[in-house]
Coordinates of C-alpha atoms in Angstrom, one line a residue:
M278 CA 98.5 107.1 129.0
A279 CA 95.1 107.8 131.2
G280 CA 93.0 104.9 130.7
G281 CA 89.5 107.8 131.7
Q282 CA 91.2 110.4 129.4
N283 CA 91.5 107.8 126.3
M284 CA 88.2 106.9 126.8
Q285 CA 86.9 110.4 127.4
V286 CA 88.4 111.8 123.6
L287 CA 87.1 108.2 122.0
S288 CA 83.4 109.0 123.7
A289 CA 83.5 112.2 122.9
L290 CA 84.7 111.4 118.9
D291 CA 81.9 109.5 119.4
G292 CA 79.3 111.8 120.1
A293 CA 80.8 114.4 118.2
K294 CA 77.8 116.3 116.3
T295 CA 78.6 116.8 112.2
Q296 CA 80.0 119.2 111.0
W297 CA 82.3 121.0 108.8
Y298 CA 85.9 119.5 109.1
H299 CA 84.1 116.0 108.3
V300 CA 82.6 117.6 105.4
T301 CA 86.6 119.0 104.8
A302 CA 87.8 115.5 105.4
I303 CA 85.1 113.7 102.9
V304 CA 86.1 116.1 100.3
V305 CA 89.7 115.7 100.0
A306 CA 90.3 112.5 101.0
G307 CA 86.9 111.6 98.0
M308 CA 89.1 113.0 95.8
G309 CA 92.0 110.6 96.7
F310 CA 89.7 108.3 95.4
F311 CA 88.5 110.4 92.8
T312 CA 91.3 110.0 91.1
D313 CA 92.8 106.0 92.1
A314 CA 89.3 105.6 89.4
Y315 CA 90.5 107.9 86.9
D316 CA 93.4 106.4 86.9
L317 CA 92.3 102.9 86.8
F318 CA 89.6 103.1 84.3
C319 CA 91.3 105.4 81.8
I320 CA 93.8 103.2 80.5
S321 CA 90.4 101.0 79.7
L322 CA 89.0 103.7 77.4
V323 CA 92.3 104.7 75.6
T324 CA 93.7 101.2 74.6
K325 CA 92.2 100.3 71.4
L326 CA 93.5 103.9 70.2
I327 CA 97.2 103.2 71.3
G328 CA 96.6 100.0 69.3
R329 CA 96.1 101.4 66.5
V330 CA 98.9 104.0 67.0
Y331 CA 101.6 101.6 67.8
Y332 CA 100.2 97.8 66.2
T333 CA 98.2 98.1 63.2
V334 CA 99.6 95.9 59.7
D335 CA 99.7 97.7 56.8
G336 CA 97.1 95.4 54.6
S337 CA 95.5 94.4 57.6
P338 CA 91.5 93.7 56.8
R339 CA 91.0 94.8 60.7
P340 CA 92.5 97.6 63.0
G341 CA 95.2 97.2 65.0
S342 CA 95.1 96.1 68.3
L343 CA 97.2 95.7 71.6
P344 CA 99.0 91.5 70.9
P345 CA 97.0 90.2 74.2
H346 CA 100.9 89.7 76.1
V347 CA 100.7 94.1 76.3
S348 CA 97.2 94.2 77.5
A349 CA 97.2 91.9 79.7
A350 CA 100.3 94.2 80.9
V351 CA 99.2 97.5 80.3
N352 CA 95.8 96.6 82.0
G353 CA 97.1 94.5 84.5
V354 CA 100.0 96.4 85.4
A355 CA 99.1 99.2 87.6
F356 CA 96.7 96.8 89.5
V357 CA 100.2 94.8 90.6
G358 CA 101.1 98.3 92.0
T359 CA 97.8 98.9 93.6
L360 CA 98.2 95.7 95.5
S361 CA 101.8 95.8 96.5
G362 CA 100.6 99.7 98.1
Q363 CA 98.1 98.7 100.1
L364 CA 100.1 96.3 101.6
F365 CA 103.2 98.1 102.3
F366 CA 101.5 102.0 103.4
G367 CA 98.8 99.4 105.7
W368 CA 101.5 98.4 107.3
L369 CA 103.6 101.8 107.5
G370 CA 99.7 103.8 108.0
D371 CA 99.2 101.5 111.5
R372 CA 104.0 101.8 112.2
V373 CA 104.4 105.4 111.9
G374 CA 100.9 107.2 111.5
R375 CA 98.6 107.6 109.1
K376 CA 99.2 111.5 108.5
S377 CA 102.6 110.8 108.2
V378 CA 102.5 109.1 104.3
Y379 CA 99.3 109.7 103.6
G380 CA 101.1 113.0 101.7
M381 CA 103.2 110.9 100.3
T382 CA 100.7 108.8 98.6
L383 CA 98.9 111.3 96.8
L384 CA 103.0 112.7 95.4
T385 CA 103.4 109.2 94.1
M386 CA 100.2 109.6 92.5
I387 CA 100.8 113.1 91.0
I388 CA 104.3 112.4 89.3
C389 CA 103.3 109.0 87.8
S390 CA 99.9 109.8 86.5
V391 CA 102.3 113.1 84.8
A392 CA 104.7 110.2 83.5
S393 CA 102.6 107.8 82.4
G394 CA 102.0 109.8 79.1
L395 CA 105.9 110.1 78.5
S396 CA 107.6 108.0 76.3
F397 CA 111.6 106.9 76.7
G398 CA 111.7 106.4 72.6
H399 CA 109.4 106.1 69.7
S400 CA 109.1 102.3 69.0
P401 CA 106.4 99.9 70.2
A402 CA 108.0 98.3 72.8
C403 CA 109.6 101.2 74.2
V404 CA 106.1 103.1 74.9
M405 CA 105.4 100.3 76.0
A406 CA 107.5 99.4 79.0
T407 CA 108.0 103.3 79.7
L408 CA 103.7 103.5 80.6
C409 CA 104.1 100.1 82.2
F410 CA 106.9 100.5 84.0
F411 CA 104.8 104.3 85.3
R412 CA 101.6 103.0 85.8
F413 CA 102.8 100.2 88.5
W414 CA 104.3 103.4 90.4
L415 CA 101.1 105.1 89.7
G416 CA 99.1 101.6 90.7
F417 CA 101.7 101.8 94.7
G418 CA 100.4 105.1 95.6
I419 CA 96.9 104.4 94.1
G420 CA 97.0 101.1 96.5
G421 CA 98.4 103.1 99.5
D422 CA 95.5 105.6 99.1
Y423 CA 93.0 102.8 100.4
P424 CA 94.0 101.4 103.9
L425 CA 94.9 105.0 104.9
S426 CA 91.7 107.1 103.2
A427 CA 89.7 104.8 104.8
T428 CA 90.8 104.2 107.9
I429 CA 91.1 108.5 108.8
M430 CA 87.6 108.9 107.9
S431 CA 86.3 105.9 110.2
E432 CA 88.6 107.7 113.0
Y433 CA 87.3 111.0 112.5
A434 CA 83.6 110.1 112.0
N435 CA 81.1 109.5 115.0
K436 CA 79.3 106.2 115.8
R437 CA 76.3 106.8 114.3
T438 CA 77.2 108.6 110.9
R439 CA 80.5 106.7 109.7
G440 CA 79.1 104.3 107.4
A441 CA 77.7 106.4 105.0
F442 CA 81.3 109.3 105.9
V443 CA 83.6 106.0 104.6
A444 CA 80.6 105.7 102.0
A445 CA 81.2 109.2 100.6
V446 CA 85.0 109.3 100.1
F447 CA 84.5 105.9 98.3
A448 CA 81.6 107.6 96.1
M449 CA 84.1 110.0 94.9
Q450 CA 85.3 106.8 92.1
G451 CA 82.0 107.0 90.7
F452 CA 82.7 110.5 90.0
G453 CA 86.2 109.8 89.0
I454 CA 85.0 106.7 86.1
L455 CA 82.1 109.7 85.3
A456 CA 85.6 111.7 84.9
A457 CA 87.6 109.4 82.6
G458 CA 84.5 109.1 80.4
A459 CA 83.6 112.7 79.8
V460 CA 87.4 114.0 79.7
A461 CA 87.7 110.9 76.9
I462 CA 85.1 112.2 75.3
G463 CA 85.8 115.6 75.5
V464 CA 89.4 115.4 74.0
T465 CA 88.8 113.4 71.2
A466 CA 85.4 116.1 70.1
L467 CA 88.2 118.2 70.3
F468 CA 91.3 116.1 68.1
R469 CA 87.8 115.2 65.5
S470 CA 86.7 118.3 64.6
R471 CA 90.3 120.3 63.9
F472 CA 91.9 116.4 62.4
P473 CA 88.7 114.7 60.9
A474 CA 89.7 111.4 59.8
P475 CA 87.8 108.9 57.6
A476 CA 86.7 105.5 59.1
Y477 CA 89.6 102.9 58.9
D478 CA 87.9 100.9 55.9
V479 CA 87.8 103.2 54.0
D480 CA 91.4 104.7 54.0
P481 CA 93.5 102.5 56.7
A482 CA 96.9 104.8 56.6
A483 CA 94.6 108.4 57.9
S484 CA 91.9 106.7 59.4
T485 CA 94.7 107.4 62.7
P486 CA 95.9 110.8 62.4
A487 CA 99.8 111.2 63.7
E488 CA 97.7 113.2 66.6
A489 CA 95.9 110.2 67.6
D490 CA 99.0 109.6 69.8
L491 CA 99.0 113.1 71.9
V492 CA 94.9 111.9 73.0
W493 CA 95.7 108.9 74.8
R494 CA 98.6 110.9 77.1
I495 CA 96.3 113.8 77.7
I496 CA 94.0 111.7 78.9
L497 CA 96.6 109.7 81.1
M498 CA 97.6 112.6 82.6
F499 CA 94.9 114.2 83.6
G500 CA 94.9 112.3 85.9
A501 CA 97.5 114.8 88.3
V502 CA 95.0 117.4 87.9
P503 CA 92.5 116.8 90.7
A504 CA 95.6 115.2 92.8
A505 CA 97.6 118.6 92.9
L506 CA 94.8 119.7 93.9
T507 CA 94.0 118.6 96.9
F508 CA 97.6 118.1 98.1
Y509 CA 98.1 121.2 100.3
S510 CA 94.1 120.4 102.6
R511 CA 95.8 116.7 102.8
M512 CA 99.1 118.0 104.3
K513 CA 97.1 119.7 106.6
M514 CA 95.2 117.3 108.0
P515 CA 96.2 116.4 112.0
E516 CA 97.3 113.0 113.1
T517 CA 93.6 110.8 114.0
A518 CA 92.8 111.1 117.7
R519 CA 92.4 107.4 117.9
Y520 CA 96.1 106.8 116.3
T521 CA 97.0 108.7 119.2
A522 CA 95.3 108.3 122.4
L523 CA 95.5 104.3 121.4
V524 CA 98.3 103.1 119.1
A525 CA 100.8 106.2 119.8
R526 CA 99.2 106.7 123.0
N527 CA 99.3 110.2 124.2
A528 CA 95.4 111.3 125.0
E529 CA 96.7 115.3 125.4
R530 CA 97.8 115.4 122.5
A531 CA 94.5 113.6 120.6
A532 CA 92.0 115.7 122.6
A533 CA 93.8 119.2 121.3
D534 CA 94.0 117.9 117.8
M535 CA 90.5 116.9 117.8
S536 CA 89.3 120.4 120.2
R537 CA 90.6 122.4 117.4
V538 CA 89.3 121.0 114.3
L539 CA 86.2 119.8 116.1
Q540 CA 85.3 122.9 117.8
F541 CA 84.9 121.1 121.3
D542 CA 86.4 121.2 124.3
I543 CA 87.8 117.8 125.3
A544 CA 90.0 119.0 128.1
D545 CA 86.7 121.0 129.6
K546 CA 84.9 118.1 129.9
E547 CA 87.9 116.0 131.7
E548 CA 86.6 115.5 135.5
R549 CA 88.5 112.4 136.8
P550 CA 90.5 111.8 139.4
E551 CA 94.5 111.7 139.7
E552 CA 94.9 108.4 140.9
E553 CA 93.4 107.6 137.0
A554 CA 96.0 108.4 135.2
T555 CA 97.8 105.4 136.4
T556 CA 95.3 103.3 134.1
T557 CA 96.0 102.0 131.3
G558 CA 94.6 100.0 128.0
P559 CA 94.9 96.6 127.3
P560 CA 98.0 94.4 126.5
P561 CA 97.9 94.7 122.5
F562 CA 98.1 91.4 120.4
G563 CA 100.2 91.2 117.3
L564 CA 98.9 90.7 113.2
F565 CA 100.4 86.8 113.9
S566 CA 99.0 86.4 117.3
C567 CA 96.5 83.2 118.7
E568 CA 94.7 86.0 119.8
F569 CA 94.2 87.6 117.3
F570 CA 93.0 84.8 114.8
H571 CA 90.4 84.3 118.2
R572 CA 89.1 87.4 118.2
H573 CA 89.0 88.6 114.1
G574 CA 90.6 85.1 112.3
K575 CA 86.9 84.7 110.8
H576 CA 86.0 88.1 110.1
L577 CA 89.9 88.9 108.9
L578 CA 88.5 85.4 106.1
G579 CA 85.0 87.1 105.8
T580 CA 86.2 90.6 104.7
T581 CA 89.2 88.9 102.1
S582 CA 87.0 86.7 100.5
T583 CA 84.0 88.9 99.6
W584 CA 86.2 91.4 97.8
L585 CA 88.2 88.6 96.3
L586 CA 85.1 87.2 94.9
L587 CA 83.5 90.9 94.2
D588 CA 86.2 92.5 92.5
I589 CA 86.7 89.4 90.0
A590 CA 82.9 90.1 89.1
Y591 CA 83.0 93.8 88.6
Y592 CA 86.9 94.9 87.3
S593 CA 86.1 91.8 84.6
Q594 CA 82.9 93.5 83.3
N595 CA 84.3 97.2 84.1
L596 CA 87.5 97.1 81.9
F597 CA 86.3 95.0 79.3
Q598 CA 83.0 96.1 79.2
K599 CA 84.2 97.7 75.9
D600 CA 84.5 94.2 74.5
I601 CA 81.2 93.3 75.9
F602 CA 79.5 96.7 73.9
S603 CA 80.7 95.4 70.6
A604 CA 80.1 92.0 70.2
V605 CA 76.6 92.8 71.2
G606 CA 76.5 95.9 68.3
W607 CA 76.6 99.1 70.6
I608 CA 79.6 99.8 69.3
P609 CA 80.1 99.6 65.4
A610 CA 82.8 97.6 64.3
A611 CA 86.3 98.8 64.8
E612 CA 87.7 99.1 60.5
T613 CA 83.7 101.4 60.6
M614 CA 85.0 104.2 62.2
S615 CA 88.4 106.2 62.6
A616 CA 90.7 105.7 65.8
L617 CA 89.3 108.7 66.9
D618 CA 85.5 107.1 66.0
E619 CA 85.7 104.4 67.9
L620 CA 87.7 106.2 72.1
F621 CA 84.9 108.7 71.7
H622 CA 82.0 105.8 71.0
I623 CA 83.9 103.5 73.4
A624 CA 83.6 106.6 75.9
R625 CA 80.4 107.3 75.4
A626 CA 79.0 104.1 75.9
Q627 CA 81.5 103.9 79.5
T628 CA 79.8 107.7 80.5
L629 CA 76.5 106.4 79.8
I630 CA 76.9 103.2 82.3
A631 CA 78.8 105.5 85.2
L632 CA 75.6 107.7 84.9
C633 CA 73.1 105.0 84.8
G634 CA 74.5 103.0 86.9
T635 CA 77.5 103.0 88.5
V636 CA 77.0 107.2 90.3
P637 CA 74.2 106.6 91.7
G638 CA 74.7 102.9 93.3
Y639 CA 77.2 104.8 95.4
W640 CA 75.2 107.6 96.6
F641 CA 72.2 105.1 97.2
T642 CA 75.0 103.7 99.7
V643 CA 76.1 106.4 101.1
A644 CA 71.8 107.1 101.9
F645 CA 71.6 104.0 103.3
I646 CA 74.7 102.3 105.2
D647 CA 73.3 103.6 108.5
V648 CA 69.8 102.7 107.9
V649 CA 69.3 99.0 106.9
G650 CA 73.8 98.5 107.7
R651 CA 76.7 96.7 106.4
F652 CA 75.6 93.7 105.8
A653 CA 71.6 93.7 104.1
I654 CA 73.5 96.2 101.4
Q655 CA 75.8 93.7 100.5
A656 CA 74.8 90.4 101.3
V657 CA 71.6 92.0 98.8
G658 CA 73.9 93.2 96.6
F659 CA 75.6 90.1 95.9
L660 CA 72.4 87.7 95.1
M661 CA 71.3 91.0 92.6
M662 CA 74.0 90.9 91.2
A663 CA 74.0 87.0 90.7
V664 CA 70.8 87.8 89.2
F665 CA 71.6 90.2 86.8
M666 CA 74.6 88.5 85.5
L667 CA 71.9 85.2 85.1
G668 CA 69.1 87.6 83.3
L669 CA 71.9 88.5 81.1
A670 CA 74.2 85.4 80.7
I671 CA 71.2 82.9 80.0
P672 CA 69.0 84.8 77.1
Y673 CA 72.4 86.3 76.2
R674 CA 72.0 85.0 72.3
Q675 CA 68.4 86.6 72.5
W676 CA 70.5 89.9 74.1
T677 CA 72.9 89.8 71.3
R678 CA 69.4 90.3 68.1
P679 CA 68.9 93.1 66.2
G680 CA 67.0 95.7 69.0
N681 CA 67.7 94.6 71.9
Q682 CA 70.7 95.7 72.1
T683 CA 69.0 99.2 74.6
G684 CA 67.7 96.3 77.2
F685 CA 71.2 94.3 77.3
V686 CA 72.9 97.2 78.5
V687 CA 69.9 98.3 81.1
M688 CA 70.8 95.2 82.6
Y689 CA 74.3 95.2 82.1
A690 CA 73.9 98.8 84.0
L691 CA 71.7 97.3 87.0
T692 CA 74.7 95.4 87.7
F693 CA 76.6 97.6 88.4
F694 CA 74.5 100.0 90.2
F695 CA 73.6 96.6 92.3
A696 CA 77.9 96.1 93.3
N697 CA 78.3 99.8 94.4
F698 CA 74.5 99.4 96.1
G699 CA 76.2 96.8 97.8
P700 CA 79.7 95.0 98.0
N701 CA 82.1 96.8 95.6
A702 CA 80.9 100.1 98.8
T703 CA 81.3 97.5 101.8
T704 CA 83.4 95.8 101.4
F705 CA 85.4 99.0 101.6
I706 CA 84.4 100.6 104.7
V707 CA 83.8 97.7 106.9
P708 CA 87.3 96.3 107.2
A709 CA 88.2 100.0 108.5
E710 CA 85.8 99.7 111.2
I711 CA 86.0 96.1 112.8
Y712 CA 89.4 96.0 113.3
P713 CA 91.7 96.9 116.9
A714 CA 93.3 100.4 116.1
R715 CA 96.7 99.6 115.7
L716 CA 96.2 97.1 112.6
R717 CA 93.5 98.8 111.1
A718 CA 95.4 100.3 108.6
T719 CA 97.2 96.4 108.7
C720 CA 94.3 93.9 108.2
H721 CA 92.5 96.9 105.8
G722 CA 95.3 96.7 103.1
I723 CA 95.1 92.9 102.9
S724 CA 92.0 92.8 102.6
A725 CA 91.8 95.0 99.3
A726 CA 95.2 93.7 98.6
S727 CA 92.9 90.2 98.3
G728 CA 90.2 92.3 96.4
K729 CA 93.3 93.0 94.2
V730 CA 94.4 89.6 93.5
G731 CA 90.7 89.6 92.2
A732 CA 91.1 92.0 89.5
I733 CA 94.2 90.8 88.3
I734 CA 92.0 87.3 87.7
G735 CA 89.5 89.3 86.2
S736 CA 91.4 91.7 84.1
F737 CA 93.1 89.0 83.1
G738 CA 91.2 86.0 82.7
F739 CA 88.7 87.2 81.3
L740 CA 90.4 89.2 78.3
Y741 CA 91.3 85.2 77.5
L742 CA 87.4 83.8 78.8
A743 CA 85.7 85.9 76.8
Q744 CA 86.8 85.1 73.3
S745 CA 84.4 83.4 71.1
Q746 CA 85.0 79.6 71.2
D747 CA 85.1 80.0 67.2
P748 CA 88.5 80.6 66.2
A749 CA 87.2 82.7 62.9
K750 CA 85.3 85.4 65.9
T751 CA 88.1 85.8 68.5
A752 CA 90.2 89.8 68.8
H753 CA 93.5 89.5 66.6
G754 CA 96.1 87.2 68.2
Y755 CA 94.4 85.5 70.9
P756 CA 92.9 81.7 71.3
P757 CA 89.6 80.4 71.2
G758 CA 87.7 81.7 74.4
F759 CA 85.2 80.3 76.8
G760 CA 82.5 83.2 75.3
V761 CA 81.2 85.8 77.2
R762 CA 78.0 84.0 77.7
N763 CA 79.7 81.7 79.7
S764 CA 81.9 84.1 81.1
L765 CA 78.7 85.5 83.1
L766 CA 77.6 82.6 84.6
L767 CA 81.2 82.0 86.4
L768 CA 81.2 86.2 87.2
A769 CA 77.2 84.8 88.5
G770 CA 78.5 82.1 90.8
C771 CA 81.6 84.2 91.5
S772 CA 78.6 87.0 93.5
L773 CA 76.6 83.7 95.0
L774 CA 80.1 83.2 97.0
G775 CA 80.5 86.2 97.6
F776 CA 76.9 86.0 99.1
L777 CA 77.6 83.2 101.8
L778 CA 80.6 83.9 102.4
T779 CA 79.1 87.6 103.9
F780 CA 78.1 85.6 106.9
L781 CA 81.6 85.7 108.2
V782 CA 81.8 89.8 108.5
P783 CA 79.8 91.7 111.4
E784 CA 77.6 94.2 111.6
P785 CA 79.3 97.7 112.5
K786 CA 76.5 99.4 112.4
G787 CA 75.5 102.0 115.4
K788 CA 79.2 100.6 117.7
S789 CA 82.0 102.3 118.0
L790 CA 84.6 101.7 117.1
E791 CA 86.4 100.0 120.1
E792 CA 82.6 98.0 120.6
M793 CA 83.9 96.3 117.4
S794 CA 87.4 95.4 118.0
R795 CA 87.2 94.8 121.7
E796 CA 90.8 97.0 121.8
T797 CA 89.2 98.1 125.4
E798 CA 89.1 94.3 126.4
T799 CA 91.3 93.6 129.1
G800 CA 92.9 89.6 128.5
A801 CA 94.1 91.0 125.4
A802 CA 98.3 89.9 126.1
E803 CA 100.6 88.7 123.8
P804 CA 100.5 84.8 124.3

């Protein structure tokens, strides 16, 4: 491969103007994240409905709920699959190319989203086993989308607007969360109008109509729709020029691919001497080499640790926000509602938080990331998350008193705003910008998998920690816990630690991918 031609391709990409193909790539990759967010968060909406349908005990004063081990499995199994997919598809994307496996992840999501709403049997054990099995493989496909979408978008983008492009892909998660709430509201409203039911404390048996079993299945299966709509477009995307030039070492093919989709001719600009054709790039170094550790060891520690801490705080609140809302009285007591009424209230609350805090935070990042930089957004985001969590936790008893619920919800929404206009976006963006092309998807997958370890800790740990310290006030089947207030204090500590570890991560704003990864430098030989 010609070194001069290689640099010509990379320089052309860095200097390319924003074109229609960039917008198309954002939409195609972004719809994958729309689906990812929808699938991962809609399960938190329907778990109480599933508990009523399959675990109601006759004569109990409270509606049925998932046993602790079942709830933990349903909420956590997709994260385990996601973690596995991030590591596997990240590695595979560097081995065989981004395009080769990009469609595979989406097809997995489509099949498993549909299958999540099916059951092999009618007993609670069979229904839960089927749900967990297919949600694991759904998570596996979702996991692959993290390193591949981030890497593909960063490698297509120019250096001036790369942060905004990758952030826009990730920002589609906000719309996915919003859609999960909106679909749940729409489906529930339809079924409530057709099959009205009394509250549980009026008639326990009639409060959960038989048709409620269809509601949660429809909500889960709808996740296949946005993925299916973008499957063809994703399959038509060419391999990224950076992978073709730097990893496959075929600069001519890279130039041809980018000339076709970005509508300018790189080949016409090549006026290099013939002897330059023998120039080669620097010898590669491996992930476990001393050279990688010297160049990027501190960076990998920074991207993995900050993503881990962010997801502990983010997912513990997001997955179990319905329990927090119930604790402060924003959602009525379960026994005063029918099964579909409860789902409607939970979906409405989550949609309101997404609309007021989550979605705006994502798009503030898109607007400002190439202006103020990744470091500032991440550091301030972690710091503000800690401030608002402390603001919720310290006067927690005051927040739970009648008349203060609206203020609590506003403060709670602000923690999500600064998570998304902060580390939830930047921890996704930066790993796609600072590592060499041949290891970029792998390192992003490792960083993202560390985040999913945090999500597992958050979803499992908060499930138990947030239980009341008074045994009489705990949810059915749970031991006394740490309490919501103390849990929020712990999450504030995670955010402060994330702020400190942000100083390990470099600032990629305005720099090319090759400048950040230093992969065009000489002397990078394998030790």
